[in-house]
């Protein structure tokens, strides 16, 4: 085996005018999460435990759109979703419509480990969380003042573009330049979080978590909890996606990386580049990936992606832009 590798992301699609202060905050959080994962990998913690550990950290910090700090629905509440997948045996777990679970990725892990199912949602997921005794809080815990203000703007304005904390408000009658499933949308909050890991035994794992779109309809489910779309892991690789959920779903983006590695014989970065170029149609997205040989890769076709990666050979990178 070539050694361990890890990558994290905090969302694809970044306002090019993002203030330097917030860029630095994002880089610091990504670096902290990378170091957390690196320490675990150096202690021989299995890949599946590392991705859960890192995503929990991302969910707890309100900077990105997952857990505390999740984007608000049209009703001003939070509905979160997450998934996790263990490459050996392709075991997986996913959850949607969570309103009280402090760390959605850990409930997804419990679905994988402690239930006969792969996916639980809404009241069924909440009931399972209560049965499992996971940490639960009032919905207000997840709501930040930033997101309350952004939801207000989203409802008042015709269009708000990209980074949802720093809006560009278009005048009345100006059509949104952002489309989803061919239809203009009024708000896009890209900051999903994710982590992919291959450990020193060559075991791959992936996890993804999000609050979804700001001002989304109640009950909307994106790509993050969908195995093969937002998250995938197998013997070859682990993948976590971020960006326009509907495009990622249509392209089964995460699974496609593994598929072209398996059927076309591509190396990891080649597979990532191929999928970003050929499988998104007009959608905008990004992804991070690791292979069972210790490779780490990422790709995106939008303006920026919050990401960081490291490998056992001493390589480490944290960045936002191309």
JSON list of N, CA and C in Angstrom, two decimals, residues 182-246:
[
{"chain": "A", "resi": 182, "resn": "UNK", "atom": "N", "xyz": [-32.77, 23.47, -15.27]},
{"chain": "A", "resi": 182, "resn": "UNK", "atom": "CA", "xyz": [-33.22, 24.34, -16.34]},
{"chain": "A", "resi": 182, "resn": "UNK", "atom": "C", "xyz": [-34.06, 25.52, -15.90]},
{"chain": "A", "resi": 183, "resn": "UNK", "atom": "N", "xyz": [-34.32, 25.63, -14.60]},
{"chain": "A", "resi": 183, "resn": "UNK", "atom": "CA", "xyz": [-35.16, 26.71, -14.09]},
{"chain": "A", "resi": 183, "resn": "UNK", "atom": "C", "xyz": [-34.33, 27.66, -13.23]},
{"chain": "A", "resi": 184, "resn": "UNK", "atom": "N", "xyz": [-34.59, 28.99, -13.34]},
{"chain": "A", "resi": 184, "resn": "UNK", "atom": "CA", "xyz": [-33.84, 29.94, -12.52]},
{"chain": "A", "resi": 184, "resn": "UNK", "atom": "C", "xyz": [-34.19, 29.76, -11.04]},
{"chain": "A", "resi": 185, "resn": "UNK", "atom": "N", "xyz": [-33.18, 29.90, -10.17]},
{"chain": "A", "resi": 185, "resn": "UNK", "atom": "CA", "xyz": [-33.44, 29.83, -8.74]},
{"chain": "A", "resi": 185, "resn": "UNK", "atom": "C", "xyz": [-33.01, 31.15, -8.10]},
{"chain": "A", "resi": 186, "resn": "UNK", "atom": "N", "xyz": [-33.62, 31.46, -6.97]},
{"chain": "A", "resi": 186, "resn": "UNK", "atom": "CA", "xyz": [-33.38, 32.77, -6.37]},
{"chain": "A", "resi": 186, "resn": "UNK", "atom": "C", "xyz": [-32.20, 32.78, -5.41]},
{"chain": "A", "resi": 187, "resn": "UNK", "atom": "N", "xyz": [-31.75, 31.61, -4.98]},
{"chain": "A", "resi": 187, "resn": "UNK", "atom": "CA", "xyz": [-30.66, 31.58, -3.99]},
{"chain": "A", "resi": 187, "resn": "UNK", "atom": "C", "xyz": [-29.93, 30.26, -4.08]},
{"chain": "A", "resi": 188, "resn": "UNK", "atom": "N", "xyz": [-28.62, 30.31, -3.96]},
{"chain": "A", "resi": 188, "resn": "UNK", "atom": "CA", "xyz": [-27.82, 29.10, -4.04]},
{"chain": "A", "resi": 188, "resn": "UNK", "atom": "C", "xyz": [-26.78, 29.12, -2.94]},
{"chain": "A", "resi": 189, "resn": "UNK", "atom": "N", "xyz": [-26.85, 28.16, -2.01]},
{"chain": "A", "resi": 189, "resn": "UNK", "atom": "CA", "xyz": [-25.89, 28.08, -0.91]},
{"chain": "A", "resi": 189, "resn": "UNK", "atom": "C", "xyz": [-25.02, 26.85, -1.10]},
{"chain": "A", "resi": 190, "resn": "UNK", "atom": "N", "xyz": [-23.80, 27.00, -1.59]},
{"chain": "A", "resi": 190, "resn": "UNK", "atom": "CA", "xyz": [-23.02, 25.85, -2.02]},
{"chain": "A", "resi": 190, "resn": "UNK", "atom": "C", "xyz": [-22.20, 25.14, -0.95]},
{"chain": "A", "resi": 191, "resn": "UNK", "atom": "N", "xyz": [-22.20, 25.65, 0.26]},
{"chain": "A", "resi": 191, "resn": "UNK", "atom": "CA", "xyz": [-21.16, 25.23, 1.19]},
{"chain": "A", "resi": 191, "resn": "UNK", "atom": "C", "xyz": [-21.44, 23.92, 1.92]},
{"chain": "A", "resi": 192, "resn": "UNK", "atom": "N", "xyz": [-21.73, 22.88, 1.18]},
{"chain": "A", "resi": 192, "resn": "UNK", "atom": "CA", "xyz": [-21.75, 21.51, 1.69]},
{"chain": "A", "resi": 192, "resn": "UNK", "atom": "C", "xyz": [-20.36, 21.16, 2.23]},
{"chain": "A", "resi": 193, "resn": "UNK", "atom": "N", "xyz": [-20.28, 20.20, 3.16]},
{"chain": "A", "resi": 193, "resn": "UNK", "atom": "CA", "xyz": [-18.97, 19.75, 3.63]},
{"chain": "A", "resi": 193, "resn": "UNK", "atom": "C", "xyz": [-18.81, 18.27, 3.35]},
{"chain": "A", "resi": 194, "resn": "UNK", "atom": "N", "xyz": [-17.55, 17.84, 3.25]},
{"chain": "A", "resi": 194, "resn": "UNK", "atom": "CA", "xyz": [-17.30, 16.43, 3.02]},
{"chain": "A", "resi": 194, "resn": "UNK", "atom": "C", "xyz": [-15.87, 16.05, 3.33]},
{"chain": "A", "resi": 195, "resn": "UNK", "atom": "N", "xyz": [-15.65, 14.74, 3.46]},
{"chain": "A", "resi": 195, "resn": "UNK", "atom": "CA", "xyz": [-14.31, 14.22, 3.71]},
{"chain": "A", "resi": 195, "resn": "UNK", "atom": "C", "xyz": [-14.17, 12.86, 3.04]},
{"chain": "A", "resi": 196, "resn": "UNK", "atom": "N", "xyz": [-13.00, 12.61, 2.46]},
{"chain": "A", "resi": 196, "resn": "UNK", "atom": "CA", "xyz": [-12.67, 11.30, 1.90]},
{"chain": "A", "resi": 196, "resn": "UNK", "atom": "C", "xyz": [-11.32, 10.87, 2.46]},
{"chain": "A", "resi": 197, "resn": "UNK", "atom": "N", "xyz": [-11.18, 9.59, 2.71]},
{"chain": "A", "resi": 197, "resn": "UNK", "atom": "CA", "xyz": [-9.96, 9.08, 3.34]},
{"chain": "A", "resi": 197, "resn": "UNK", "atom": "C", "xyz": [-9.62, 7.70, 2.78]},
{"chain": "A", "resi": 198, "resn": "UNK", "atom": "N", "xyz": [-8.34, 7.45, 2.58]},
{"chain": "A", "resi": 198, "resn": "UNK", "atom": "CA", "xyz": [-7.83, 6.09, 2.44]},
{"chain": "A", "resi": 198, "resn": "UNK", "atom": "C", "xyz": [-6.82, 5.89, 3.55]},
{"chain": "A", "resi": 199, "resn": "UNK", "atom": "N", "xyz": [-6.96, 4.81, 4.29]},
{"chain": "A", "resi": 199, "resn": "UNK", "atom": "CA", "xyz": [-6.04, 4.58, 5.41]},
{"chain": "A", "resi": 199, "resn": "UNK", "atom": "C", "xyz": [-4.85, 3.73, 4.97]},
{"chain": "A", "resi": 200, "resn": "UNK", "atom": "N", "xyz": [-3.97, 3.44, 5.90]},
{"chain": "A", "resi": 200, "resn": "UNK", "atom": "CA", "xyz": [-2.73, 2.74, 5.56]},
{"chain": "A", "resi": 200, "resn": "UNK", "atom": "C", "xyz": [-2.97, 1.30, 5.12]},
{"chain": "A", "resi": 201, "resn": "UNK", "atom": "N", "xyz": [-4.18, 0.81, 5.33]},
{"chain": "A", "resi": 201, "resn": "UNK", "atom": "CA", "xyz": [-4.55, -0.53, 4.86]},
{"chain": "A", "resi": 201, "resn": "UNK", "atom": "C", "xyz": [-5.20, -0.51, 3.48]},
{"chain": "A", "resi": 202, "resn": "UNK", "atom": "N", "xyz": [-5.31, 0.68, 2.90]},
{"chain": "A", "resi": 202, "resn": "UNK", "atom": "CA", "xyz": [-5.93, 0.81, 1.58]},
{"chain": "A", "resi": 202, "resn": "UNK", "atom": "C", "xyz": [-7.44, 0.83, 1.59]},
{"chain": "A", "resi": 203, "resn": "UNK", "atom": "N", "xyz": [-8.02, 1.03, 2.77]},
{"chain": "A", "resi": 203, "resn": "UNK", "atom": "CA", "xyz": [-9.49, 1.09, 2.88]},
{"chain": "A", "resi": 203, "resn": "UNK", "atom": "C", "xyz": [-9.96, 2.52, 2.63]},
{"chain": "A", "resi": 204, "resn": "UNK", "atom": "N", "xyz": [-10.91, 2.67, 1.73]},
{"chain": "A", "resi": 204, "resn": "UNK", "atom": "CA", "xyz": [-11.44, 3.99, 1.36]},
{"chain": "A", "resi": 204, "resn": "UNK", "atom": "C", "xyz": [-12.78, 4.23, 2.04]},
{"chain": "A", "resi": 205, "resn": "UNK", "atom": "N", "xyz": [-13.06, 5.50, 2.35]},
{"chain": "A", "resi": 205, "resn": "UNK", "atom": "CA", "xyz": [-14.34, 5.88, 2.94]},
{"chain": "A", "resi": 205, "resn": "UNK", "atom": "C", "xyz": [-14.66, 7.32, 2.54]},
{"chain": "A", "resi": 206, "resn": "UNK", "atom": "N", "xyz": [-15.94, 7.66, 2.58]},
{"chain": "A", "resi": 206, "resn": "UNK", "atom": "CA", "xyz": [-16.38, 9.01, 2.22]},
{"chain": "A", "resi": 206, "resn": "UNK", "atom": "C", "xyz": [-17.58, 9.40, 3.06]},
{"chain": "A", "resi": 207, "resn": "UNK", "atom": "N", "xyz": [-17.71, 10.70, 3.34]},
{"chain": "A", "resi": 207, "resn": "UNK", "atom": "CA", "xyz": [-18.88, 11.23, 4.05]},
{"chain": "A", "resi": 207, "resn": "UNK", "atom": "C", "xyz": [-19.16, 12.64, 3.59]},
{"chain": "A", "resi": 208, "resn": "UNK", "atom": "N", "xyz": [-20.45, 12.99, 3.55]},
{"chain": "A", "resi": 208, "resn": "UNK", "atom": "CA", "xyz": [-20.89, 14.31, 3.09]},
{"chain": "A", "resi": 208, "resn": "UNK", "atom": "C", "xyz": [-22.05, 14.77, 3.96]},
{"chain": "A", "resi": 209, "resn": "UNK", "atom": "N", "xyz": [-22.12, 16.08, 4.25]},
{"chain": "A", "resi": 209, "resn": "UNK", "atom": "CA", "xyz": [-23.18, 16.61, 5.10]},
{"chain": "A", "resi": 209, "resn": "UNK", "atom": "C", "xyz": [-23.53, 18.01, 4.67]},
{"chain": "A", "resi": 210, "resn": "UNK", "atom": "N", "xyz": [-24.82, 18.38, 4.76]},
{"chain": "A", "resi": 210, "resn": "UNK", "atom": "CA", "xyz": [-25.24, 19.70, 4.32]},
{"chain": "A", "resi": 210, "resn": "UNK", "atom": "C", "xyz": [-26.57, 20.12, 4.95]},
{"chain": "A", "resi": 211, "resn": "UNK", "atom": "N", "xyz": [-26.80, 21.44, 4.90]},
{"chain": "A", "resi": 211, "resn": "UNK", "atom": "CA", "xyz": [-28.11, 21.98, 5.23]},
{"chain": "A", "resi": 211, "resn": "UNK", "atom": "C", "xyz": [-28.93, 22.22, 3.97]},
{"chain": "A", "resi": 212, "resn": "UNK", "atom": "N", "xyz": [-28.30, 22.07, 2.80]},
{"chain": "A", "resi": 212, "resn": "UNK", "atom": "CA", "xyz": [-29.02, 22.22, 1.54]},
{"chain": "A", "resi": 212, "resn": "UNK", "atom": "C", "xyz": [-29.09, 23.66, 1.06]},
{"chain": "A", "resi": 213, "resn": "UNK", "atom": "N", "xyz": [-30.03, 23.92, 0.20]},
{"chain": "A", "resi": 213, "resn": "UNK", "atom": "CA", "xyz": [-30.21, 25.25, -0.39]},
{"chain": "A", "resi": 213, "resn": "UNK", "atom": "C", "xyz": [-30.89, 26.20, 0.58]},
{"chain": "A", "resi": 214, "resn": "UNK", "atom": "N", "xyz": [-30.41, 27.44, 0.62]},
{"chain": "A", "resi": 214, "resn": "UNK", "atom": "CA", "xyz": [-31.09, 28.47, 1.38]},
{"chain": "A", "resi": 214, "resn": "UNK", "atom": "C", "xyz": [-32.42, 28.80, 0.70]},
{"chain": "A", "resi": 215, "resn": "UNK", "atom": "N", "xyz": [-33.47, 28.92, 1.50]},
{"chain": "A", "resi": 215, "resn": "UNK", "atom": "CA", "xyz": [-34.82, 29.22, 1.00]},
{"chain": "A", "resi": 215, "resn": "UNK", "atom": "C", "xyz": [-35.40, 28.07, 0.19]},
{"chain": "A", "resi": 216, "resn": "UNK", "atom": "N", "xyz": [-34.90, 26.85, 0.44]},
{"chain": "A", "resi": 216, "resn": "UNK", "atom": "CA", "xyz": [-35.41, 25.68, -0.29]},
{"chain": "A", "resi": 216, "resn": "UNK", "atom": "C", "xyz": [-36.82, 25.34, 0.18]},
{"chain": "A", "resi": 217, "resn": "UNK", "atom": "N", "xyz": [-37.55, 24.63, -0.67]},
{"chain": "A", "resi": 217, "resn": "UNK", "atom": "CA", "xyz": [-38.86, 24.15, -0.29]},
{"chain": "A", "resi": 217, "resn": "UNK", "atom": "C", "xyz": [-38.72, 23.09, 0.81]},
{"chain": "A", "resi": 218, "resn": "UNK", "atom": "N", "xyz": [-39.70, 23.05, 1.69]},
{"chain": "A", "resi": 218, "resn": "UNK", "atom": "CA", "xyz": [-39.72, 22.02, 2.72]},
{"chain": "A", "resi": 218, "resn": "UNK", "atom": "C", "xyz": [-39.75, 20.65, 2.04]},
{"chain": "A", "resi": 219, "resn": "UNK", "atom": "N", "xyz": [-38.90, 19.75, 2.55]},
{"chain": "A", "resi": 219, "resn": "UNK", "atom": "CA", "xyz": [-38.89, 18.40, 2.00]},
{"chain": "A", "resi": 219, "resn": "UNK", "atom": "C", "xyz": [-37.94, 18.19, 0.85]},
{"chain": "A", "resi": 220, "resn": "UNK", "atom": "N", "xyz": [-37.27, 19.23, 0.38]},
{"chain": "A", "resi": 220, "resn": "UNK", "atom": "CA", "xyz": [-36.32, 19.08, -0.72]},
{"chain": "A", "resi": 220, "resn": "UNK", "atom": "C", "xyz": [-35.14, 18.22, -0.28]},
{"chain": "A", "resi": 221, "resn": "UNK", "atom": "N", "xyz": [-34.75, 17.27, -1.11]},
{"chain": "A", "resi": 221, "resn": "UNK", "atom": "CA", "xyz": [-33.60, 16.42, -0.85]},
{"chain": "A", "resi": 221, "resn": "UNK", "atom": "C", "xyz": [-32.58, 16.64, -1.96]},
{"chain": "A", "resi": 222, "resn": "UNK", "atom": "N", "xyz": [-31.34, 16.88, -1.59]},
{"chain": "A", "resi": 222, "resn": "UNK", "atom": "CA", "xyz": [-30.29, 17.13, -2.57]},
{"chain": "A", "resi": 222, "resn": "UNK", "atom": "C", "xyz": [-29.44, 15.90, -2.82]},
{"chain": "A", "resi": 223, "resn": "UNK", "atom": "N", "xyz": [-28.23, 16.13, -3.32]},
{"chain": "A", "resi": 223, "resn": "UNK", "atom": "CA", "xyz": [-27.35, 15.02, -3.66]},
{"chain": "A", "resi": 223, "resn": "UNK", "atom": "C", "xyz": [-26.60, 14.44, -2.46]},
{"chain": "A", "resi": 224, "resn": "UNK", "atom": "N", "xyz": [-26.38, 15.26, -1.42]},
{"chain": "A", "resi": 224, "resn": "UNK", "atom": "CA", "xyz": [-25.48, 14.85, -0.34]},
{"chain": "A", "resi": 224, "resn": "UNK", "atom": "C", "xyz": [-25.84, 13.53, 0.32]},
{"chain": "A", "resi": 225, "resn": "UNK", "atom": "N", "xyz": [-27.12, 13.22, 0.55]},
{"chain": "A", "resi": 225, "resn": "UNK", "atom": "CA", "xyz": [-27.43, 11.93, 1.18]},
{"chain": "A", "resi": 225, "resn": "UNK", "atom": "C", "xyz": [-27.58, 10.78, 0.19]},
{"chain": "A", "resi": 226, "resn": "UNK", "atom": "N", "xyz": [-27.47, 11.08, -1.10]},
{"chain": "A", "resi": 226, "resn": "UNK", "atom": "CA", "xyz": [-27.73, 10.06, -2.10]},
{"chain": "A", "resi": 226, "resn": "UNK", "atom": "C", "xyz": [-26.44, 9.31, -2.47]},
{"chain": "A", "resi": 227, "resn": "UNK", "atom": "N", "xyz": [-26.39, 8.04, -2.11]},
{"chain": "A", "resi": 227, "resn": "UNK", "atom": "CA", "xyz": [-25.23, 7.21, -2.41]},
{"chain": "A", "resi": 227, "resn": "UNK", "atom": "C", "xyz": [-25.08, 7.08, -3.93]},
{"chain": "A", "resi": 228, "resn": "UNK", "atom": "N", "xyz": [-23.87, 7.35, -4.41]},
{"chain": "A", "resi": 228, "resn": "UNK", "atom": "CA", "xyz": [-23.60, 7.32, -5.84]},
{"chain": "A", "resi": 228, "resn": "UNK", "atom": "C", "xyz": [-23.68, 8.68, -6.48]},
{"chain": "A", "resi": 229, "resn": "UNK", "atom": "N", "xyz": [-24.37, 9.60, -5.84]},
{"chain": "A", "resi": 229, "resn": "UNK", "atom": "CA", "xyz": [-24.48, 10.97, -6.35]},
{"chain": "A", "resi": 229, "resn": "UNK", "atom": "C", "xyz": [-23.52, 11.86, -5.57]},
{"chain": "A", "resi": 230, "resn": "UNK", "atom": "N", "xyz": [-23.88, 12.19, -4.32]},
{"chain": "A", "resi": 230, "resn": "UNK", "atom": "CA", "xyz": [-23.02, 13.05, -3.51]},
{"chain": "A", "resi": 230, "resn": "UNK", "atom": "C", "xyz": [-21.91, 12.34, -2.78]},
{"chain": "A", "resi": 231, "resn": "UNK", "atom": "N", "xyz": [-22.07, 11.05, -2.56]},
{"chain": "A", "resi": 231, "resn": "UNK", "atom": "CA", "xyz": [-21.10, 10.26, -1.79]},
{"chain": "A", "resi": 231, "resn": "UNK", "atom": "C", "xyz": [-20.95, 8.88, -2.39]},
{"chain": "A", "resi": 232, "resn": "UNK", "atom": "N", "xyz": [-19.71, 8.38, -2.43]},
{"chain": "A", "resi": 232, "resn": "UNK", "atom": "CA", "xyz": [-19.50, 7.00, -2.87]},
{"chain": "A", "resi": 232, "resn": "UNK", "atom": "C", "xyz": [-18.13, 6.53, -2.40]},
{"chain": "A", "resi": 233, "resn": "UNK", "atom": "N", "xyz": [-18.06, 5.26, -2.03]},
{"chain": "A", "resi": 233, "resn": "UNK", "atom": "CA", "xyz": [-16.78, 4.63, -1.69]},
{"chain": "A", "resi": 233, "resn": "UNK", "atom": "C", "xyz": [-16.85, 3.15, -2.06]},
{"chain": "A", "resi": 234, "resn": "UNK", "atom": "N", "xyz": [-15.73, 2.63, -2.52]},
{"chain": "A", "resi": 234, "resn": "UNK", "atom": "CA", "xyz": [-15.64, 1.21, -2.88]},
{"chain": "A", "resi": 234, "resn": "UNK", "atom": "C", "xyz": [-14.20, 0.77, -2.67]},
{"chain": "A", "resi": 235, "resn": "UNK", "atom": "N", "xyz": [-13.83, -0.37, -3.19]},
{"chain": "A", "resi": 235, "resn": "UNK", "atom": "CA", "xyz": [-12.46, -0.84, -3.03]},
{"chain": "A", "resi": 235, "resn": "UNK", "atom": "C", "xyz": [-11.45, 0.06, -3.73]},
{"chain": "A", "resi": 236, "resn": "UNK", "atom": "N", "xyz": [-11.89, 0.75, -4.81]},
{"chain": "A", "resi": 236, "resn": "UNK", "atom": "CA", "xyz": [-11.00, 1.58, -5.60]},
{"chain": "A", "resi": 236, "resn": "UNK", "atom": "C", "xyz": [-10.78, 2.98, -5.05]},
{"chain": "A", "resi": 237, "resn": "UNK", "atom": "N", "xyz": [-11.85, 3.61, -4.56]},
{"chain": "A", "resi": 237, "resn": "UNK", "atom": "CA", "xyz": [-11.76, 5.04, -4.24]},
{"chain": "A", "resi": 237, "resn": "UNK", "atom": "C", "xyz": [-12.87, 5.47, -3.29]},
{"chain": "A", "resi": 238, "resn": "UNK", "atom": "N", "xyz": [-12.75, 6.72, -2.80]},
{"chain": "A", "resi": 238, "resn": "UNK", "atom": "CA", "xyz": [-13.79, 7.37, -2.02]},
{"chain": "A", "resi": 238, "resn": "UNK", "atom": "C", "xyz": [-14.00, 8.77, -2.59]},
{"chain": "A", "resi": 239, "resn": "UNK", "atom": "N", "xyz": [-15.27, 9.20, -2.72]},
{"chain": "A", "resi": 239, "resn": "UNK", "atom": "CA", "xyz": [-15.59, 10.46, -3.39]},
{"chain": "A", "resi": 239, "resn": "UNK", "atom": "C", "xyz": [-16.67, 11.22, -2.61]},
{"chain": "A", "resi": 240, "resn": "UNK", "atom": "N", "xyz": [-16.51, 12.54, -2.47]},
{"chain": "A", "resi": 240, "resn": "UNK", "atom": "CA", "xyz": [-17.53, 13.41, -1.90]},
{"chain": "A", "resi": 240, "resn": "UNK", "atom": "C", "xyz": [-17.71, 14.61, -2.81]},
{"chain": "A", "resi": 241, "resn": "UNK", "atom": "N", "xyz": [-18.96, 14.91, -3.15]},
{"chain": "A", "resi": 241, "resn": "UNK", "atom": "CA", "xyz": [-19.27, 15.98, -4.11]},
{"chain": "A", "resi": 241, "resn": "UNK", "atom": "C", "xyz": [-19.92, 17.17, -3.44]},
{"chain": "A", "resi": 242, "resn": "UNK", "atom": "N", "xyz": [-19.91, 18.29, -4.14]},
{"chain": "A", "resi": 242, "resn": "UNK", "atom": "CA", "xyz": [-20.49, 19.53, -3.67]},
{"chain": "A", "resi": 242, "resn": "UNK", "atom": "C", "xyz": [-20.84, 20.41, -4.85]},
{"chain": "A", "resi": 243, "resn": "UNK", "atom": "N", "xyz": [-21.90, 21.21, -4.72]},
{"chain": "A", "resi": 243, "resn": "UNK", "atom": "CA", "xyz": [-22.29, 22.10, -5.80]},
{"chain": "A", "resi": 243, "resn": "UNK", "atom": "C", "xyz": [-23.76, 22.00, -6.12]},
{"chain": "A", "resi": 244, "resn": "UNK", "atom": "N", "xyz": [-24.10, 22.07, -7.38]},
{"chain": "A", "resi": 244, "resn": "UNK", "atom": "CA", "xyz": [-25.49, 22.03, -7.82]},
{"chain": "A", "resi": 244, "resn": "UNK", "atom": "C", "xyz": [-26.03, 20.62, -7.68]},
{"chain": "A", "resi": 245, "resn": "UNK", "atom": "N", "xyz": [-26.82, 20.42, -6.64]},
{"chain": "A", "resi": 245, "resn": "UNK", "atom": "CA", "xyz": [-27.26, 19.08, -6.29]},
{"chain": "A", "resi": 245, "resn": "UNK", "atom": "C", "xyz": [-28.00, 18.35, -7.39]},
{"chain": "A", "resi": 246, "resn": "UNK", "atom": "N", "xyz": [-28.88, 19.07, -8.08]},
{"chain": "A", "resi": 246, "resn": "UNK", "atom": "CA", "xyz": [-29.67, 18.42, -9.11]},
{"chain": "A", "resi": 246, "resn": "UNK", "atom": "C", "xyz": [-28.80, 17.92, -10.26]}
]
